[in-house]
Amino acid sequence: MIWVDADACPVKAEAEKVATRLGVKLMLVSNGGLRPSPNPLVEMVYVDQGPDVADMYIAERATVGDVVITNDIPLAAKCVEAGARVLRPDGEALTPANIGNVLATRDLMADLRSADPFRQGGGKPFSKADRARFSDALDRVARAAAREVKNG
């Protein structure tokens, strides 16, 4: 199964294409406002409003053999700990080997931003190359997760 932290995810369409090609169920978890997909492999999960409600929903359910797509680092850490494979929308894999460093960097950047209110992240626009890199990474990771479950 592929779980998507869907509220601000820029690659929902790419995730649906990969899930459809592989015949894998895709769960889009959000606080609402997303249109349902007619695709029978796509399930919309609408959770209550509130901070981290969608994250908690995914974290409580993601397990070995699942893939989670999120930019939320604390959610990613919980999912990695549960044995799920995690991808960021730019295709970067978050693994047991790198999640500690990613968490530490996130915390450091939050501290720097709070110390200097003029230092705000203004990320670069999401490009076609980013989307292609994500699609390739998801295809690879989803296939590896399926093998992991099969070989059990």
Coordinates of N, CA, C and O in Angstrom, one line a residue:
M1 N 0.8 -1.2 0.0 CA 0.0 0.0 0.0 C 0.9 1.2 0.0 O 1.9 1.3 0.6
I2 N 0.4 2.3 -0.7 CA 1.1 3.6 -0.7 C 0.2 4.6 0.1 O -0.9 4.7 -0.3
W3 N 0.8 5.2 1.1 CA 0.2 6.2 1.9 C 0.7 7.6 1.4 O 1.9 7.7 1.3
V4 N -0.2 8.5 1.2 CA 0.2 9.9 0.9 C -0.3 10.9 1.9 O -1.5 10.9 2.1
D5 N 0.6 11.6 2.5 CA 0.2 12.8 3.3 C -0.2 13.9 2.3 O 0.6 14.6 1.8
A6 N -1.5 13.9 2.0 CA -2.0 14.5 0.8 C -2.3 16.0 0.8 O -2.3 16.6 -0.2
D7 N -2.4 16.6 2.0 CA -2.9 18.0 2.0 C -2.0 18.9 1.1 O -2.5 19.7 0.4
A8 N -0.7 18.9 1.3 CA 0.2 19.8 0.5 C 1.1 19.0 -0.4 O 2.2 19.5 -0.8
C9 N 0.7 17.8 -0.8 CA 1.6 16.9 -1.6 C 1.5 17.3 -3.1 O 0.5 17.3 -3.6
P10 N 2.7 17.7 -3.7 CA 2.6 18.1 -5.1 C 2.7 17.0 -6.1 O 2.6 17.2 -7.3
V11 N 2.8 15.7 -5.6 CA 3.0 14.6 -6.5 C 1.9 13.5 -6.4 O 2.1 12.4 -6.7
K12 N 0.7 14.0 -6.0 CA -0.5 13.0 -5.9 C -0.7 12.3 -7.3 O -0.9 11.1 -7.3
A13 N -0.7 13.1 -8.4 CA -1.0 12.5 -9.7 C 0.0 11.5 -10.1 O -0.3 10.4 -10.6
E14 N 1.3 11.8 -9.8 CA 2.4 10.9 -10.1 C 2.3 9.6 -9.3 O 2.5 8.5 -9.8
A15 N 1.9 9.8 -8.0 CA 1.8 8.6 -7.1 C 0.6 7.7 -7.6 O 0.7 6.5 -7.6
E16 N -0.5 8.3 -8.1 CA -1.6 7.6 -8.6 C -1.2 6.8 -9.9 O -1.5 5.6 -10.1
K17 N -0.4 7.4 -10.7 CA 0.0 6.7 -12.0 C 0.9 5.5 -11.6 O 0.7 4.5 -12.2
V18 N 1.8 5.7 -10.7 CA 2.7 4.6 -10.3 C 1.9 3.5 -9.7 O 2.0 2.3 -10.0
A19 N 1.0 3.8 -8.7 CA 0.2 2.9 -8.1 C -0.7 2.1 -9.1 O -0.8 0.8 -9.0
T20 N -1.2 2.8 -10.0 CA -2.1 2.1 -11.0 C -1.2 1.2 -11.9 O -1.6 0.0 -12.1
R21 N -0.1 1.6 -12.3 CA 0.8 0.8 -13.1 C 1.2 -0.5 -12.4 O 1.3 -1.6 -12.9
L22 N 1.4 -0.4 -11.1 CA 1.9 -1.5 -10.3 C 0.7 -2.3 -9.6 O 0.9 -3.4 -9.0
G23 N -0.5 -1.8 -9.7 CA -1.7 -2.4 -9.1 C -1.7 -2.4 -7.6 O -2.1 -3.3 -7.0
V24 N -1.2 -1.3 -7.1 CA -1.1 -1.1 -5.6 C -2.1 -0.1 -5.1 O -2.4 0.9 -5.8
K25 N -2.7 -0.4 -4.0 CA -3.7 0.5 -3.4 C -3.0 1.8 -2.9 O -1.9 1.8 -2.4
L26 N -3.6 3.0 -3.2 CA -3.1 4.3 -2.8 C -4.1 4.9 -1.9 O -5.3 5.1 -2.2
M27 N -3.6 5.3 -0.7 CA -4.4 6.0 0.3 C -4.0 7.4 0.4 O -2.9 7.7 0.8
L28 N -4.9 8.3 0.0 CA -4.7 9.8 0.1 C -5.3 10.3 1.4 O -6.5 10.3 1.5
V29 N -4.5 10.7 2.4 CA -5.0 11.1 3.7 C -4.9 12.6 3.8 O -3.9 13.2 3.6
S30 N -6.1 13.2 4.1 CA -6.1 14.7 4.1 C -7.2 15.2 5.1 O -8.0 14.4 5.5
N31 N -7.1 16.5 5.4 CA -8.2 17.1 6.2 C -9.4 17.5 5.4 O -10.3 18.1 5.9
G32 N -9.4 17.2 4.1 CA -10.5 17.5 3.2 C -10.1 18.4 2.1 O -8.9 18.9 2.0
G33 N -11.0 18.7 1.3 CA -10.7 19.7 0.2 C -10.1 19.0 -1.1 O -9.9 19.7 -2.1
L34 N -9.9 17.7 -1.0 CA -9.4 17.0 -2.2 C -10.5 16.3 -2.9 O -11.4 15.7 -2.3
R35 N -10.5 16.4 -4.2 CA -11.5 15.7 -5.0 C -11.2 14.2 -5.0 O -10.1 13.8 -5.2
P36 N -12.3 13.4 -4.9 CA -12.0 11.9 -5.0 C -11.6 11.5 -6.4 O -12.0 12.1 -7.4
S37 N -10.8 10.5 -6.5 CA -10.4 9.9 -7.8 C -11.4 8.8 -8.2 O -11.8 8.0 -7.3
P38 N -11.7 8.7 -9.4 CA -12.5 7.6 -9.9 C -11.8 6.3 -9.9 O -12.4 5.2 -10.2
N39 N -10.5 6.3 -9.8 CA -9.6 5.1 -9.8 C -10.0 4.2 -8.7 O -9.9 4.6 -7.5
P40 N -10.3 2.9 -9.0 CA -10.7 2.0 -7.9 C -9.5 1.7 -6.9 O -9.8 1.2 -5.8
L41 N -8.3 1.9 -7.3 CA -7.1 1.7 -6.4 C -6.9 2.8 -5.5 O -6.1 2.7 -4.6
V42 N -7.6 4.0 -5.7 CA -7.3 5.1 -4.9 C -8.4 5.3 -3.8 O -9.6 5.3 -4.2
E43 N -8.0 5.4 -2.6 CA -9.0 5.6 -1.5 C -8.7 6.9 -0.8 O -7.6 7.2 -0.5
M44 N -9.7 7.8 -0.7 CA -9.6 9.0 0.0 C -9.9 8.8 1.5 O -11.0 8.2 1.8
V45 N -9.1 9.3 2.3 CA -9.3 9.2 3.8 C -9.4 10.7 4.3 O -8.4 11.4 4.2
Y46 N -10.5 11.1 4.8 CA -10.6 12.5 5.3 C -10.6 12.4 6.8 O -11.5 11.7 7.4
V47 N -9.7 13.0 7.4 CA -9.5 13.0 8.9 C -10.0 14.4 9.4 O -10.2 15.4 8.7
D48 N -10.2 14.5 10.7 CA -10.6 15.7 11.4 C -9.6 16.8 11.2 O -8.4 16.5 11.0
Q49 N -10.1 18.0 11.2 CA -9.2 19.2 11.2 C -8.3 19.2 12.4 O -8.7 18.7 13.5
G50 N -7.2 19.7 12.3 CA -6.3 19.9 13.5 C -4.9 19.5 13.1 O -4.6 18.8 12.1
P51 N -3.9 20.0 13.9 CA -2.5 19.8 13.6 C -2.2 18.3 13.7 O -2.5 17.7 14.7
D52 N -1.5 17.8 12.7 CA -1.0 16.5 12.7 C -2.0 15.3 12.8 O -1.6 14.2 13.0
V53 N -3.3 15.6 12.6 CA -4.3 14.5 12.6 C -4.0 13.5 11.4 O -4.0 12.3 11.6
A54 N -3.8 14.1 10.2 CA -3.5 13.2 9.1 C -2.2 12.4 9.3 O -2.1 11.2 9.0
D55 N -1.2 13.1 9.9 CA 0.1 12.4 10.2 C -0.1 11.2 11.2 O 0.4 10.2 11.0
M56 N -0.9 11.5 12.2 CA -1.1 10.4 13.2 C -1.9 9.2 12.6 O -1.6 8.1 12.9
Y57 N -2.8 9.5 11.7 CA -3.6 8.5 11.0 C -2.6 7.6 10.3 O -2.7 6.3 10.4
I58 N -1.7 8.2 9.5 CA -0.8 7.4 8.7 C 0.2 6.7 9.6 O 0.4 5.5 9.4
A59 N 0.7 7.4 10.6 CA 1.7 6.8 11.5 C 1.2 5.5 12.2 O 1.9 4.6 12.4
E60 N -0.1 5.6 12.5 CA -0.7 4.4 13.3 C -0.9 3.2 12.4 O -1.1 2.1 12.9
R61 N -0.9 3.4 11.0 CA -1.2 2.3 10.1 C -0.1 1.8 9.2 O -0.1 0.7 8.8
A62 N 0.9 2.7 8.9 CA 1.9 2.3 8.0 C 2.8 1.2 8.6 O 3.1 1.3 9.8
T63 N 3.2 0.3 7.8 CA 3.9 -0.9 8.3 C 4.9 -1.4 7.3 O 5.0 -0.9 6.2
V64 N 5.6 -2.5 7.6 CA 6.5 -3.1 6.6 C 5.7 -3.5 5.3 O 4.6 -4.0 5.4
G65 N 6.3 -3.1 4.2 CA 5.7 -3.4 2.9 C 4.9 -2.2 2.4 O 4.5 -2.2 1.2
D66 N 4.7 -1.2 3.2 CA 4.1 0.0 2.8 C 5.1 1.1 2.4 O 6.2 1.1 2.8
V67 N 4.6 2.0 1.6 CA 5.4 3.2 1.2 C 4.6 4.4 1.6 O 3.4 4.5 1.4
V68 N 5.3 5.4 2.3 CA 4.7 6.6 2.7 C 5.4 7.8 2.0 O 6.6 7.8 1.9
I69 N 4.5 8.7 1.5 CA 5.0 9.8 0.8 C 4.7 11.0 1.6 O 3.5 11.3 1.9
T70 N 5.7 11.7 2.1 CA 5.5 12.9 3.0 C 6.7 13.8 3.0 O 7.8 13.3 2.8
N71 N 6.5 15.0 3.3 CA 7.6 16.0 3.6 C 7.7 16.3 5.0 O 8.5 17.0 5.5
D72 N 6.8 15.6 5.8 CA 6.8 15.8 7.3 C 7.8 14.9 7.9 O 7.6 13.7 7.9
I73 N 8.9 15.5 8.4 CA 10.0 14.7 8.9 C 9.6 13.9 10.2 O 10.0 12.7 10.3
P74 N 8.9 14.4 11.2 CA 8.5 13.6 12.3 C 7.6 12.4 11.9 O 7.8 11.3 12.4
L75 N 6.7 12.6 11.0 CA 5.9 11.5 10.4 C 6.8 10.5 9.8 O 6.7 9.3 10.0
A76 N 7.7 11.0 8.9 CA 8.6 10.1 8.3 C 9.4 9.2 9.3 O 9.6 8.0 9.1
A77 N 9.9 9.8 10.3 CA 10.6 9.1 11.4 C 9.8 8.0 12.0 O 10.3 6.9 12.2
K78 N 8.5 8.3 12.3 CA 7.6 7.2 12.9 C 7.4 6.1 11.9 O 7.4 4.9 12.3
C79 N 7.2 6.4 10.6 CA 7.0 5.4 9.6 C 8.2 4.6 9.3 O 8.1 3.3 9.2
V80 N 9.4 5.2 9.3 CA 10.6 4.4 9.1 C 10.8 3.5 10.3 O 11.1 2.3 10.1
E81 N 10.5 4.0 11.5 CA 10.6 3.1 12.7 C 9.7 1.9 12.6 O 10.0 0.8 13.1
A82 N 8.5 2.1 12.0 CA 7.5 1.0 11.9 C 7.8 0.1 10.8 O 7.2 -0.9 10.6
G83 N 8.9 0.4 10.0 CA 9.3 -0.5 9.0 C 8.9 -0.2 7.6 O 9.1 -0.9 6.6
A84 N 8.1 0.9 7.4 CA 7.7 1.4 6.1 C 8.8 2.1 5.4 O 9.8 2.5 6.0
R85 N 8.7 2.1 4.1 CA 9.6 2.9 3.3 C 9.1 4.3 3.1 O 7.8 4.4 2.9
V86 N 9.9 5.3 3.1 CA 9.4 6.7 3.1 C 10.1 7.4 1.9 O 11.3 7.3 1.8
L87 N 9.3 8.2 1.2 CA 9.9 9.0 0.2 C 9.3 10.4 0.4 O 8.2 10.6 0.7
R88 N 10.2 11.4 0.1 CA 9.8 12.8 0.0 C 9.3 13.1 -1.4 O 9.6 12.3 -2.3
P89 N 8.5 14.1 -1.6 CA 8.0 14.4 -2.9 C 9.1 14.7 -4.0 O 8.8 14.6 -5.2
D90 N 10.3 15.0 -3.5 CA 11.4 15.2 -4.5 C 12.1 13.9 -4.8 O 13.1 13.9 -5.6
G91 N 11.6 12.7 -4.3 CA 12.2 11.4 -4.6 C 13.2 11.0 -3.6 O 13.7 9.9 -3.7
E92 N 13.6 11.8 -2.6 CA 14.6 11.4 -1.6 C 14.0 10.4 -0.7 O 12.9 10.6 -0.1
A93 N 14.7 9.3 -0.5 CA 14.3 8.2 0.4 C 14.8 8.6 1.8 O 15.9 9.0 2.0
L94 N 13.9 8.4 2.7 CA 14.2 8.6 4.2 C 14.3 7.2 4.7 O 13.3 6.4 4.7
T95 N 15.4 6.8 5.3 CA 15.7 5.4 5.7 C 16.2 5.4 7.1 O 16.6 6.5 7.7
P96 N 16.4 4.2 7.7 CA 17.0 4.2 9.1 C 18.4 4.8 9.1 O 18.8 5.3 10.1
A97 N 19.1 4.7 8.0 CA 20.4 5.3 7.9 C 20.5 6.8 7.9 O 21.5 7.4 8.3
N98 N 19.5 7.5 7.4 CA 19.6 8.9 7.3 C 18.5 9.7 8.0 O 18.6 10.9 8.1
I99 N 17.5 9.1 8.6 CA 16.4 9.8 9.2 C 16.9 10.6 10.5 O 16.4 11.7 10.7
G100 N 17.9 10.1 11.2 CA 18.4 10.8 12.3 C 19.0 12.2 11.9 O 18.8 13.2 12.5
N101 N 19.8 12.1 10.9 CA 20.4 13.4 10.4 C 19.4 14.3 9.8 O 19.5 15.6 10.0
V102 N 18.4 13.8 9.1 CA 17.4 14.7 8.6 C 16.6 15.3 9.7 O 16.3 16.5 9.6
L103 N 16.2 14.6 10.7 CA 15.5 15.1 11.9 C 16.4 16.2 12.6 O 15.9 17.3 12.9
A104 N 17.7 16.0 12.8 CA 18.6 16.9 13.4 C 18.6 18.2 12.6 O 18.6 19.3 13.1
T105 N 18.8 18.1 11.3 CA 18.8 19.3 10.4 C 17.5 20.0 10.4 O 17.5 21.3 10.5
R106 N 16.4 19.3 10.4 CA 15.1 20.0 10.5 C 15.0 20.8 11.8 O 14.6 22.0 11.8
D107 N 15.4 20.2 12.9 CA 15.4 20.9 14.2 C 16.3 22.1 14.3 O 16.0 23.2 14.8
L108 N 17.5 22.0 13.7 CA 18.5 23.1 13.6 C 17.9 24.2 12.8 O 18.0 25.4 13.2
M109 N 17.3 23.9 11.6 CA 16.7 25.0 10.8 C 15.6 25.7 11.5 O 15.4 26.9 11.4
A110 N 14.8 24.9 12.2 CA 13.7 25.5 13.0 C 14.2 26.5 14.0 O 13.7 27.6 14.2
D111 N 15.3 26.1 14.7 CA 15.9 27.0 15.7 C 16.4 28.2 15.0 O 16.3 29.3 15.6
L112 N 17.1 28.1 13.9 CA 17.6 29.2 13.2 C 16.5 30.2 12.7 O 16.7 31.4 12.9
R113 N 15.4 29.6 12.2 CA 14.3 30.5 11.8 C 13.7 31.2 13.0 O 13.3 32.4 12.9
S114 N 13.6 30.5 14.1 CA 13.0 31.2 15.3 C 13.9 32.3 15.8 O 13.4 33.3 16.4
A115 N 15.2 32.1 15.7 CA 16.1 33.1 16.2 C 16.2 34.3 15.3 O 16.6 35.4 15.7
D116 N 15.9 34.1 14.0 CA 16.0 35.2 13.0 C 14.7 35.3 12.2 O 14.6 34.5 11.2
P117 N 13.7 36.1 12.6 CA 12.4 36.1 11.9 C 12.5 36.4 10.4 O 11.6 36.2 9.7
F118 N 13.7 37.0 10.0 CA 13.8 37.4 8.6 C 14.3 36.2 7.7 O 14.4 36.3 6.5
R119 N 14.8 35.2 8.4 CA 15.3 34.0 7.7 C 14.1 33.0 7.5 O 13.8 32.3 8.4
Q120 N 13.5 33.1 6.4 CA 12.4 32.2 6.1 C 12.7 31.4 4.8 O 13.3 31.9 3.9
G121 N 12.3 30.2 4.8 CA 12.5 29.3 3.7 C 11.6 29.8 2.5 O 10.4 29.9 2.7
G122 N 12.2 29.9 1.4 CA 11.5 30.2 0.2 C 11.9 29.2 -0.9 O 12.8 29.5 -1.7
G123 N 11.4 28.0 -0.7 CA 11.8 26.9 -1.6 C 11.7 27.2 -3.0 O 11.0 28.0 -3.5
K124 N 12.5 26.4 -3.8 CA 12.5 26.6 -5.2 C 11.2 25.9 -5.8 O 10.6 25.0 -5.2
P125 N 10.7 26.3 -7.0 CA 9.5 25.8 -7.6 C 9.7 24.3 -7.9 O 10.9 23.9 -8.2
F126 N 8.7 23.5 -7.9 CA 8.7 22.1 -8.2 C 8.7 22.0 -9.7 O 7.8 22.4 -10.4
S127 N 9.7 21.3 -10.2 CA 9.9 21.2 -11.7 C 9.5 19.8 -12.3 O 9.2 18.9 -11.5
K128 N 9.4 19.8 -13.6 CA 9.2 18.5 -14.3 C 10.2 17.4 -13.9 O 9.9 16.3 -13.7
A129 N 11.5 17.9 -13.8 CA 12.5 16.9 -13.4 C 12.3 16.4 -12.0 O 12.5 15.2 -11.8
D130 N 11.8 17.2 -11.1 CA 11.5 16.8 -9.7 C 10.4 15.7 -9.8 O 10.5 14.7 -9.1
R131 N 9.4 15.9 -10.6 CA 8.3 15.0 -10.7 C 8.8 13.7 -11.3 O 8.4 12.6 -10.9
A132 N 9.6 13.7 -12.3 CA 10.2 12.5 -13.0 C 11.0 11.8 -12.0 O 10.9 10.5 -11.9
R133 N 11.9 12.5 -11.2 CA 12.7 11.8 -10.2 C 11.9 11.1 -9.2 O 12.1 10.0 -8.8
F134 N 10.8 11.8 -8.7 CA 9.9 11.2 -7.8 C 9.2 9.9 -8.3 O 9.2 8.9 -7.7
S135 N 8.7 10.0 -9.5 CA 8.0 8.8 -10.1 C 9.0 7.6 -10.2 O 8.6 6.5 -9.9
D136 N 10.2 7.9 -10.7 CA 11.2 6.8 -10.8 C 11.5 6.2 -9.4 O 11.6 5.0 -9.2
A137 N 11.7 7.1 -8.4 CA 12.0 6.6 -7.0 C 10.8 5.8 -6.5 O 11.0 4.8 -5.9
L138 N 9.6 6.3 -6.7 CA 8.4 5.6 -6.1 C 8.3 4.2 -6.8 O 8.0 3.3 -6.1
D139 N 8.5 4.2 -8.1 CA 8.4 2.9 -8.8 C 9.4 1.9 -8.2 O 9.0 0.8 -7.9
R140 N 10.6 2.3 -8.0 CA 11.7 1.5 -7.4 C 11.3 1.1 -6.0 O 11.4 -0.1 -5.7
V141 N 10.9 2.0 -5.2 CA 10.7 1.7 -3.8 C 9.4 0.9 -3.6 O 9.4 -0.1 -2.8
A142 N 8.4 1.1 -4.4 CA 7.2 0.3 -4.3 C 7.4 -1.1 -4.7 O 6.9 -2.1 -4.1
R143 N 8.2 -1.3 -5.7 CA 8.6 -2.7 -6.2 C 9.4 -3.4 -5.1 O 9.2 -4.6 -4.8
A144 N 10.3 -2.7 -4.4 CA 11.1 -3.3 -3.4 C 10.3 -3.6 -2.2 O 10.5 -4.7 -1.5
A145 N 9.3 -2.8 -1.8 CA 8.4 -3.0 -0.7 C 7.6 -4.3 -1.0 O 7.4 -5.1 -0.1
A146 N 7.1 -4.4 -2.2 CA 6.3 -5.6 -2.6 C 7.1 -6.9 -2.5 O 6.6 -7.9 -2.0
R147 N 8.4 -6.8 -2.9 CA 9.3 -8.0 -2.8 C 9.5 -8.3 -1.3 O 9.5 -9.5 -0.9
E148 N 9.6 -7.3 -0.5 CA 9.9 -7.4 1.0 C 8.7 -8.2 1.6 O 8.9 -9.1 2.4
V149 N 7.5 -7.8 1.2 CA 6.3 -8.5 1.7 C 6.2 -9.9 1.2 O 5.9 -10.9 2.0
K150 N 6.5 -10.1 -0.1 CA 6.4 -11.4 -0.7 C 7.4 -12.4 -0.1 O 7.1 -13.6 0.2
N151 N 8.6 -11.9 0.2 CA 9.7 -12.8 0.8 C 9.6 -12.9 2.3 O 10.4 -13.6 2.9
G152 N 8.7 -12.0 2.9 CA 8.3 -12.0 4.2 C 9.1 -12.2 5.3 O 9.2 -12.5 6.4

